[in-house]
Short mmCIF file of C-alpha atoms in Angstrom, two decimals:
data_model
loop_
_atom_site.label_atom_id
_atom_site.label_comp_id
_atom_site.label_asym_id
_atom_site.label_seq_id
_atom_site.Cartn_x
_atom_site.Cartn_y
_atom_site.Cartn_z
CA MET A 1 141.04 78.00 282.36
CA SER A 2 144.42 77.23 281.07
CA LEU A 3 144.90 75.01 278.06
CA LEU A 4 147.05 72.05 279.03
CA ARG A 5 149.04 70.33 276.34
CA PRO A 6 150.23 66.77 277.04
CA LEU A 7 153.76 65.68 276.30
CA ARG A 8 154.86 62.09 275.93
CA ASN A 9 153.88 59.59 278.60
CA THR A 10 156.54 59.52 281.30
CA GLY A 11 155.50 56.60 283.41
CA GLY A 12 154.41 58.51 286.48
CA GLY A 13 152.19 60.62 284.28
CA THR A 14 152.31 62.76 281.19
CA CYS A 15 154.08 66.09 281.62
CA LEU A 16 151.86 69.12 281.50
CA CYS A 17 152.82 72.56 280.39
CA PRO A 18 151.12 75.90 279.99
CA HIS A 19 150.05 76.34 276.42
CA SER A 20 152.00 78.81 274.38
CA LEU A 21 149.49 81.56 275.07
CA GLY A 22 151.83 82.78 277.73
CA CYS A 23 150.31 81.81 281.06
CA ARG A 24 148.29 79.39 283.01
CA TRP A 25 144.96 81.16 282.87
CA LYS A 26 145.07 82.32 279.29
CA SER A 27 142.57 80.97 276.83
CA ALA A 28 141.76 81.85 273.25
CA PRO A 29 141.43 85.64 272.88
CA GLY A 30 137.89 86.85 272.98
CA HIS A 31 135.21 88.43 275.12
CA ARG A 32 136.71 87.43 278.46
CA ASP A 33 139.99 89.18 277.69
CA GLY A 34 138.10 92.44 277.21
CA CYS A 35 136.89 92.35 280.82
CA LYS A 36 139.70 90.72 282.76
CA PRO A 37 142.39 93.42 282.41
CA SER A 38 139.96 96.02 283.74
CA TRP A 39 139.22 93.78 286.72
CA GLN A 40 142.91 93.29 287.32
CA VAL A 41 143.58 97.01 287.60
CA GLY A 42 140.59 97.39 289.93
CA HIS A 43 138.21 99.18 287.58
CA GLU A 44 134.72 98.64 289.00
CA PRO A 45 132.25 101.08 287.44
CA MET A 46 129.31 99.35 289.12
CA PRO A 47 128.96 98.94 292.88
CA PRO A 48 128.90 95.47 294.48
CA THR A 49 125.61 93.80 295.30
CA LEU A 50 124.61 91.91 298.42
CA GLY A 51 124.28 88.16 298.07
CA THR A 52 124.68 84.92 300.00
CA ASN A 53 127.36 82.26 299.76
CA VAL A 54 126.92 78.48 299.99
CA LEU A 55 126.90 78.71 303.78
CA GLY A 56 124.05 81.19 303.76
CA ARG A 57 126.21 84.11 304.87
CA LYS A 58 125.71 87.52 303.32
CA VAL A 59 128.62 88.70 301.20
CA LEU A 60 129.25 91.43 298.64
CA TYR A 61 129.64 90.37 295.03
CA LEU A 62 131.09 92.42 292.21
CA PRO A 63 129.40 92.33 288.79
CA SER A 64 129.98 89.08 286.92
CA PHE A 65 131.54 88.70 283.51
CA PHE A 66 128.17 88.95 281.74
CA THR A 67 127.14 92.14 283.55
CA TYR A 68 130.53 93.74 282.97
CA ALA A 69 130.51 92.73 279.30
CA LYS A 70 127.12 94.40 278.84
CA TYR A 71 128.53 97.56 280.40
CA ILE A 72 131.47 97.55 277.98
CA VAL A 73 129.09 97.14 275.03
CA GLN A 74 126.98 100.06 276.29
CA VAL A 75 130.03 102.31 276.56
CA ASP A 76 132.24 101.18 273.66
CA GLY A 77 130.02 98.98 271.55
CA LYS A 78 130.81 95.36 270.77
CA ILE A 79 134.23 96.37 269.48
CA GLY A 80 135.14 97.21 273.07
CA LEU A 81 135.15 93.51 273.92
CA PHE A 82 137.98 92.96 271.45
CA ARG A 83 140.43 95.67 272.44
CA GLY A 84 144.01 94.51 272.07
CA LEU A 85 143.00 91.52 269.96
CA SER A 86 145.58 92.06 267.20
CA PRO A 87 148.68 92.11 269.44
CA ARG A 88 147.23 89.21 271.46
CA LEU A 89 146.83 87.07 268.35
CA MET A 90 150.30 88.04 267.18
CA SER A 91 151.71 87.15 270.61
CA ASN A 92 150.03 83.75 270.53
CA ALA A 93 151.24 83.06 267.01
CA LEU A 94 154.80 84.13 267.80
CA SER A 95 154.86 81.93 270.89
CA THR A 96 153.60 78.92 268.95
CA VAL A 97 156.09 79.44 266.11
CA THR A 98 158.93 79.88 268.60
CA ARG A 99 158.15 76.62 270.37
CA GLY A 100 157.87 74.76 267.08
CA SER A 101 161.17 76.17 265.83
CA MET A 102 162.94 75.31 269.08
CA LYS A 103 161.74 71.73 268.86
CA LYS A 104 163.31 71.47 265.42
CA VAL A 105 166.60 73.08 266.47
CA PHE A 106 166.77 71.33 269.86
CA PRO A 107 164.76 68.12 269.42
CA PRO A 108 163.95 66.31 272.67
CA ASP A 109 165.73 63.02 273.28
CA GLU A 110 163.63 59.96 272.65
CA ILE A 111 163.00 58.18 275.95
CA GLU A 112 161.34 54.81 276.37
CA GLN A 113 158.06 54.87 278.22
CA VAL A 114 158.22 53.67 281.78
CA SER A 115 155.10 52.68 283.71
CA ASN A 116 156.37 49.97 286.05
CA LYS A 117 156.54 50.96 289.72
CA ASP A 118 159.88 49.18 289.99
CA ASP A 119 161.32 51.96 287.78
CA MET A 120 160.20 55.01 289.76
CA LYS A 121 163.68 56.58 289.77
CA THR A 122 163.90 56.29 286.01
CA SER A 123 160.39 57.64 285.64
CA LEU A 124 161.16 60.63 287.87
CA LYS A 125 164.30 61.38 285.86
CA LYS A 126 162.16 61.42 282.73
CA VAL A 127 159.72 63.88 284.28
CA VAL A 128 162.56 66.15 285.43
CA LYS A 129 164.25 66.01 282.04
CA GLU A 130 161.10 66.73 280.05
CA THR A 131 159.99 69.45 282.44
CA SER A 132 163.39 71.11 282.12
CA TYR A 133 163.11 70.96 278.34
CA GLU A 134 159.59 72.35 278.40
CA MET A 135 160.65 75.10 280.81
CA MET A 136 163.38 76.20 278.41
CA MET A 137 160.93 76.44 275.51
CA GLN A 138 158.31 78.22 277.62
CA CYS A 139 160.78 80.81 278.93
CA VAL A 140 162.19 81.60 275.49
CA SER A 141 158.73 81.88 273.89
CA ARG A 142 157.57 84.01 276.81
CA MET A 143 160.45 86.46 276.44
CA LEU A 144 159.97 86.83 272.69
CA ALA A 145 156.18 87.27 272.88
CA HIS A 146 156.09 89.46 276.00
CA PRO A 147 156.45 92.81 274.18
CA LEU A 148 153.25 92.07 272.27
CA HIS A 149 151.56 91.05 275.53
CA VAL A 150 152.52 94.43 277.03
CA ILE A 151 150.98 96.22 274.04
CA SER A 152 147.83 94.10 274.26
CA MET A 153 147.39 94.82 277.97
CA ARG A 154 147.80 98.56 277.48
CA CYS A 155 145.34 98.60 274.59
CA MET A 156 142.74 96.82 276.73
CA VAL A 157 143.06 98.91 279.90
CA GLN A 158 142.61 102.12 277.89
CA PHE A 159 138.93 101.42 278.38
CA VAL A 160 139.27 102.58 281.99
CA GLY A 161 140.18 106.17 281.08
CA ARG A 162 138.58 106.18 277.58
CA GLU A 163 142.04 106.79 276.16
CA ALA A 164 143.49 106.12 272.73
CA LYS A 165 147.22 106.36 273.33
CA TYR A 166 147.90 102.83 272.08
CA SER A 167 146.12 101.89 268.86
CA GLY A 168 148.05 99.93 266.25
CA VAL A 169 150.89 97.55 266.98
CA LEU A 170 153.53 99.53 265.09
CA SER A 171 152.54 102.88 266.58
CA SER A 172 152.48 101.31 270.07
CA ILE A 173 155.99 99.94 269.56
CA GLY A 174 157.18 103.43 268.63
CA LYS A 175 155.54 105.04 271.68
CA ILE A 176 156.91 102.51 274.15
CA PHE A 177 160.44 102.70 272.72
CA LYS A 178 160.40 106.50 272.72
CA GLU A 179 159.05 106.89 276.27
CA GLU A 180 160.52 103.89 278.09
CA GLY A 181 163.27 102.52 275.91
CA LEU A 182 163.90 98.86 275.24
CA LEU A 183 163.13 97.85 278.84
CA GLY A 184 159.60 99.14 278.42
CA PHE A 185 158.77 96.09 276.32
CA PHE A 186 159.72 93.74 279.15
CA VAL A 187 158.01 95.23 282.19
CA GLY A 188 156.28 92.47 284.14
CA LEU A 189 158.33 89.74 282.50
CA ILE A 190 159.96 88.37 285.67
CA PRO A 191 156.73 87.46 287.53
CA HIS A 192 155.36 85.87 284.37
CA LEU A 193 158.49 83.75 284.00
CA LEU A 194 158.42 82.76 287.66
CA GLY A 195 154.77 81.81 287.37
CA ASP A 196 155.47 79.65 284.33
CA VAL A 197 158.34 77.87 286.07
CA VAL A 198 156.38 77.26 289.27
CA PHE A 199 153.40 76.00 287.27
CA LEU A 200 155.45 73.60 285.17
CA TRP A 201 157.37 72.02 288.03
CA GLY A 202 154.48 72.02 290.49
CA CYS A 203 151.99 70.53 288.06
CA ASN A 204 154.29 67.93 286.54
CA LEU A 205 155.82 66.71 289.79
CA LEU A 206 152.49 66.54 291.64
CA ALA A 207 150.88 64.64 288.77
CA HIS A 208 153.87 62.29 288.62
CA PHE A 209 153.89 61.41 292.32
CA ILE A 210 150.12 60.98 292.51
CA ASN A 211 150.01 58.78 289.42
CA ALA A 212 153.08 56.80 290.43
CA TYR A 213 152.25 56.08 294.06
CA LEU A 214 148.47 56.38 294.38
CA VAL A 215 147.17 54.90 291.12
CA ASP A 216 147.10 51.11 290.85
CA ASP A 217 148.12 49.82 287.41
CA SER A 218 146.35 46.52 288.03
CA VAL A 219 142.90 48.15 288.03
CA SER A 220 141.02 47.37 284.84
CA ASP A 221 137.82 48.69 283.38
CA THR A 222 136.66 45.24 282.29
CA PRO A 223 133.67 43.63 284.04
CA GLY A 224 134.56 41.54 287.04
CA GLY A 225 138.05 43.05 287.25
CA LEU A 226 139.40 41.10 284.24
CA GLY A 227 142.81 42.23 283.13
CA ASN A 228 143.94 43.07 279.65
CA ASP A 229 145.31 39.53 279.21
CA GLN A 230 141.77 38.17 279.54
CA ASN A 231 140.34 40.91 277.37
CA PRO A 232 142.81 41.72 274.58
CA GLY A 233 140.38 44.19 273.02
CA SER A 234 140.59 46.51 276.01
CA GLN A 235 143.12 49.28 275.31
CA PHE A 236 142.47 51.66 278.16
CA SER A 237 142.34 50.78 281.82
CA GLN A 238 140.82 52.70 284.67
CA ALA A 239 144.36 53.55 285.75
CA LEU A 240 144.95 55.44 282.51
CA ALA A 241 141.65 57.27 282.87
CA ILE A 242 142.44 58.21 286.46
CA ARG A 243 145.86 59.48 285.41
CA SER A 244 144.27 61.68 282.76
CA TYR A 245 141.90 63.23 285.30
CA THR A 246 144.75 63.66 287.78
CA LYS A 247 146.78 65.66 285.28
CA PHE A 248 143.79 67.84 284.44
CA VAL A 249 142.93 68.54 288.08
CA MET A 250 146.55 69.27 288.97
CA GLY A 251 146.72 71.74 286.10
CA ILE A 252 143.68 73.62 287.39
CA ALA A 253 144.85 73.57 291.01
CA VAL A 254 148.37 74.79 290.27
CA SER A 255 146.99 77.42 287.89
CA MET A 256 144.93 78.85 290.73
CA LEU A 257 147.92 78.93 293.06
CA THR A 258 150.16 80.66 290.52
CA TYR A 259 147.57 83.25 289.44
CA PRO A 260 149.18 86.01 291.59
CA PHE A 261 152.27 85.86 289.36
CA LEU A 262 150.04 86.52 286.35
CA LEU A 263 148.24 89.38 288.07
CA VAL A 264 151.43 91.09 289.22
CA GLY A 265 153.01 90.73 285.78
CA ASP A 266 149.97 92.23 284.06
CA LEU A 267 149.76 95.13 286.51
CA MET A 268 153.44 95.93 286.03
CA ALA A 269 152.87 95.95 282.26
CA VAL A 270 150.49 98.91 282.58
CA ASN A 271 151.88 100.61 285.68
CA ASN A 272 153.03 104.21 285.23
CA CYS A 273 152.80 104.04 281.44
CA GLY A 274 150.75 107.21 281.09
CA LEU A 275 147.36 105.50 281.22
CA GLN A 276 144.82 106.21 283.94
CA ALA A 277 144.58 102.51 284.81
CA GLY A 278 148.25 102.47 285.82
CA LEU A 279 148.10 105.55 288.05
CA PRO A 280 146.34 106.51 291.30
CA PRO A 281 143.59 106.01 292.37
CA TYR A 282 143.60 102.68 290.51
CA SER A 283 147.17 101.85 291.32
CA PRO A 284 150.16 103.40 293.06
CA VAL A 285 153.37 103.73 291.09
CA PHE A 286 155.27 100.55 291.94
CA LYS A 287 159.03 100.52 292.28
CA SER A 288 159.27 96.84 291.39
CA TRP A 289 157.11 93.76 290.95
CA ILE A 290 157.91 92.77 294.55
CA HIS A 291 156.50 96.12 295.71
CA CYS A 292 153.37 95.38 293.65
CA TRP A 293 153.06 91.90 295.18
CA LYS A 294 153.36 93.25 298.72
CA TYR A 295 150.78 95.95 298.04
CA LEU A 296 148.26 93.47 296.65
CA SER A 297 148.93 91.08 299.53
CA VAL A 298 148.17 93.76 302.12
CA GLN A 299 144.98 94.69 300.25
CA GLY A 300 143.93 91.05 299.97
CA GLN A 301 143.87 91.37 296.18
CA LEU A 302 146.38 88.78 294.97
CA PHE A 303 143.55 86.90 293.23
CA ARG A 304 141.75 89.94 291.84
CA GLY A 305 140.19 89.13 288.49
CA SER A 306 140.68 85.36 288.75
CA SER A 307 136.96 84.54 288.83
CA LEU A 308 134.47 85.13 286.04
CA LEU A 309 131.15 84.70 287.80
CA PHE A 310 131.29 84.79 291.60
CA ARG A 311 133.53 87.79 292.20
CA ARG A 312 133.30 88.19 295.94
CA VAL A 313 134.63 91.36 297.57
CA SER A 314 137.36 90.34 300.00
CA SER A 315 137.91 92.04 303.33
CA GLY A 316 140.23 95.02 303.11
CA SER A 317 139.47 95.52 299.41
CA CYS A 318 139.35 98.99 297.98
CA PHE A 319 138.26 99.78 294.43
CA ALA A 320 138.03 102.95 292.39
CA LEU A 321 134.29 103.12 291.75
CA GLU A 322 132.93 105.49 289.12
#
């Protein structure tokens, strides 16, 4: 799941933003990252198995994260689960440093907290202003860290063809620059940026309107409905707790909806780069990220790799099975 970092309280609800790891569904680098890129490119070395869903209907399920991780260990050893770890860590660190530096150079304006429903216009302006500020930081950090993300993705999907074209960070930089030029470091950047922008605005505005218009500030967590005036020791009301859950749920929901941007961006990062995972039969050579999106949409694969455990085979899916 994505790590959501709260900003200052903005009346209608605290602004949420994707953590500086680069996308909504990124978490700390580790075992999951060793499997997910292979799923994204459609690498399924083991056939699906027949199972039942919650409605009792029979469906085909692809191997879960645990089964796939065991397969990687059998083929590559435990080190195979940590392919691309170095550039991923460097990308995360660069993104974090960039955001911190931008906050020092362009400090956000101090705005008084607004929680009164009579000040909804002011509260909305705060959300828009802070979301705009956060969007600027996220886009800049994304652009600076994206070359390392491209290297990380290519290192990880080498598992598909048992290749070793991309090894160290410096040697990978040299190969990409020699073969693709400067633009090679920014393939897949546009869908990632669009996904970040859609996530930020969708999550923050939804959380704001829900917290502003559906959550009652008068609700208290004290017995018998006593307010804070009758219980000075109470610092947190049920309204604050509900707002916290609302922000968390909105972050998850919007992350799911914007996952296709992440998938398309990652596929473009490895497409036609000389690796087997970016060439037929795993993937056609895409002319643009829009071409990639349309192809995945027709195949019913816009959410390929989004689930860790229950990876159901959708209708119209086609995978390159070994």
